[in-house]
Amino acid sequence: MNTDFIKGVIVPILTPIDENELIDEAKLRDQVDYVINGGVLGILAFGSNGEFYAVEDDEMERGLKIMVDQAAGRVPVYFGIGAISTKKCCRLAKMAVENGAAGISVLQPMFLKPTETELYNHFKTIAESVPETPMLLYNNPGRVGYTMSASLVERLAKEFDNIVGMKDTSGDITQTAEFIRRTRGTDFKVFGGKDTLLYASMCHGAVGGVCTAANFMPELITDVYNKFVAGDLQGSLEAQFKLNPVRLSMDPASFPVAAKDMANLRGRNVGLPYKPNVATPEGPVLGQIRKEMETAGLI
């Protein structure tokens, strides 16, 4: 299975919606062009910042078709799966493949706290449901309440040809490094999941990052990656340091509202988040976001 294309900055693309909380096709197409022109090497549909948890299955299918059509082969479009039940994950995986997704990214089940065996069987069943499609694991302990172990990831990487990589959003660089170390000798690719740790992740051997920041400052986050792969490590680090204050200003806001707030501040006009979230109101939090974006020359 060719996985050479799985690398670089992948954007968990925002989902622009109208007043009825339906995907705004024109704005989504514009966002696809914006991130590609900004230098991303992949688009992740319906990741955490794509608000997957609020989108109905038929809307996900419509949105994926729009993204694949607009990307037009310029970059791969991956499909994010955040469902709890194995059965639903398999159904979504097959739908994604049927509609042109280059790969799938599967979050571990939230709300539940599965055993290692249950989690292994979950990912095994999904991988076997789309055996010719690259599958990435998505470790996000901060949102689901538990982490994938390095032993589990190593086992899955070695036993299944189409489980070809993962995104680690633990924010623990030691854990990210362990995922990389334990899967050496395979073609398994690890992505950093924290924008602020892209440089550090790549120093340990990550092939890139799945980066929220690419939705509203793709030129800054791709600069970290491009300089690193070109061998300009000092330049890459300086680019990381320029980006970090902007990215950290998001954290006090309600998740994942700030990504759309910041895109709108840059004139992207991506609309509001799905309810119950609302746009960050005027006040200290939005004021700090605006200040850091101004300092970085973004607005």
mmCIF file with all atom_site columns, N, CA and C in Angstrom, residues 22 62 64 80 110 112 201 205 224 266 293:
data_model
loop_
_atom_site.group_PDB
_atom_site.id
_atom_site.type_symbol
_atom_site.label_atom_id
_atom_site.label_alt_id
_atom_site.label_comp_id
_atom_site.label_asym_id
_atom_site.label_entity_id
_atom_site.label_seq_id
_atom_site.pdbx_PDB_ins_code
_atom_site.Cartn_x
_atom_site.Cartn_y
_atom_site.Cartn_z
_atom_site.occupancy
_atom_site.B_iso_or_equiv
_atom_site.pdbx_formal_charge
_atom_site.auth_seq_id
_atom_site.auth_comp_id
_atom_site.auth_asym_id
_atom_site.auth_atom_id
_atom_site.pdbx_PDB_model_num
ATOM 1  N N  . LEU A 1 22  ? -26.749 23.921 8.434  1.00 0.00 ? 22  LEU A N  1
ATOM 2  C CA . LEU A 1 22  ? -26.435 23.067 7.297  1.00 0.00 ? 22  LEU A CA 1
ATOM 3  C C  . LEU A 1 22  ? -25.144 23.583 6.669  1.00 0.00 ? 22  LEU A C  1
ATOM 4  N N  . ARG A 1 62  ? -22.479 14.666 2.346  1.00 0.00 ? 62  ARG A N  1
ATOM 5  C CA . ARG A 1 62  ? -22.547 15.815 1.435  1.00 0.00 ? 62  ARG A CA 1
ATOM 6  C C  . ARG A 1 62  ? -21.286 16.664 1.540  1.00 0.00 ? 62  ARG A C  1
ATOM 7  N N  . LEU A 1 64  ? -18.281 15.762 2.586  1.00 0.00 ? 64  LEU A N  1
ATOM 8  C CA . LEU A 1 64  ? -17.124 15.050 2.045  1.00 0.00 ? 64  LEU A CA 1
ATOM 9  C C  . LEU A 1 64  ? -17.105 15.142 0.524  1.00 0.00 ? 64  LEU A C  1
ATOM 10 N N  . GLY A 1 80  ? -12.649 11.940 8.972  1.00 0.00 ? 80  GLY A N  1
ATOM 11 C CA . GLY A 1 80  ? -12.562 11.686 10.399 1.00 0.00 ? 80  GLY A CA 1
ATOM 12 C C  . GLY A 1 80  ? -13.772 10.940 10.925 1.00 0.00 ? 80  GLY A C  1
ATOM 13 N N  . MET A 1 110 ? -15.309 7.689  22.645 1.00 0.00 ? 110 MET A N  1
ATOM 14 C CA . MET A 1 110 ? -15.479 8.558  23.803 1.00 0.00 ? 110 MET A CA 1
ATOM 15 C C  . MET A 1 110 ? -16.567 8.002  24.712 1.00 0.00 ? 110 MET A C  1
ATOM 16 N N  . LEU A 1 112 ? -17.129 5.832  26.709 1.00 0.00 ? 112 LEU A N  1
ATOM 17 C CA . LEU A 1 112 ? -16.767 4.506  27.211 1.00 0.00 ? 112 LEU A CA 1
ATOM 18 C C  . LEU A 1 112 ? -15.338 4.528  27.748 1.00 0.00 ? 112 LEU A C  1
ATOM 19 N N  . SER A 1 201 ? 7.724   17.440 17.683 1.00 0.00 ? 201 SER A N  1
ATOM 20 C CA . SER A 1 201 ? 7.287   16.133 17.186 1.00 0.00 ? 201 SER A CA 1
ATOM 21 C C  . SER A 1 201 ? 8.149   15.676 16.015 1.00 0.00 ? 201 SER A C  1
ATOM 22 N N  . GLY A 1 205 ? 10.794  12.436 14.936 1.00 0.00 ? 205 GLY A N  1
ATOM 23 C CA . GLY A 1 205 ? 10.532  11.567 13.800 1.00 0.00 ? 205 GLY A CA 1
ATOM 24 C C  . GLY A 1 205 ? 9.118   11.601 13.255 1.00 0.00 ? 205 GLY A C  1
ATOM 25 N N  . VAL A 1 224 ? 6.722   26.149 9.568  1.00 0.00 ? 224 VAL A N  1
ATOM 26 C CA . VAL A 1 224 ? 7.432   25.282 10.516 1.00 0.00 ? 224 VAL A CA 1
ATOM 27 C C  . VAL A 1 224 ? 7.821   23.985 9.820  1.00 0.00 ? 224 VAL A C  1
ATOM 28 N N  . ARG A 1 266 ? -9.722  36.962 10.576 1.00 0.00 ? 266 ARG A N  1
ATOM 29 C CA . ARG A 1 266 ? -8.880  37.117 9.380  1.00 0.00 ? 266 ARG A CA 1
ATOM 30 C C  . ARG A 1 266 ? -9.700  37.353 8.118  1.00 0.00 ? 266 ARG A C  1
ATOM 31 N N  . MET A 1 293 ? -2.929  37.919 17.432 1.00 0.00 ? 293 MET A N  1
ATOM 32 C CA . MET A 1 293 ? -3.001  37.875 15.962 1.00 0.00 ? 293 MET A CA 1
ATOM 33 C C  . MET A 1 293 ? -2.430  39.156 15.353 1.00 0.00 ? 293 MET A C  1
#
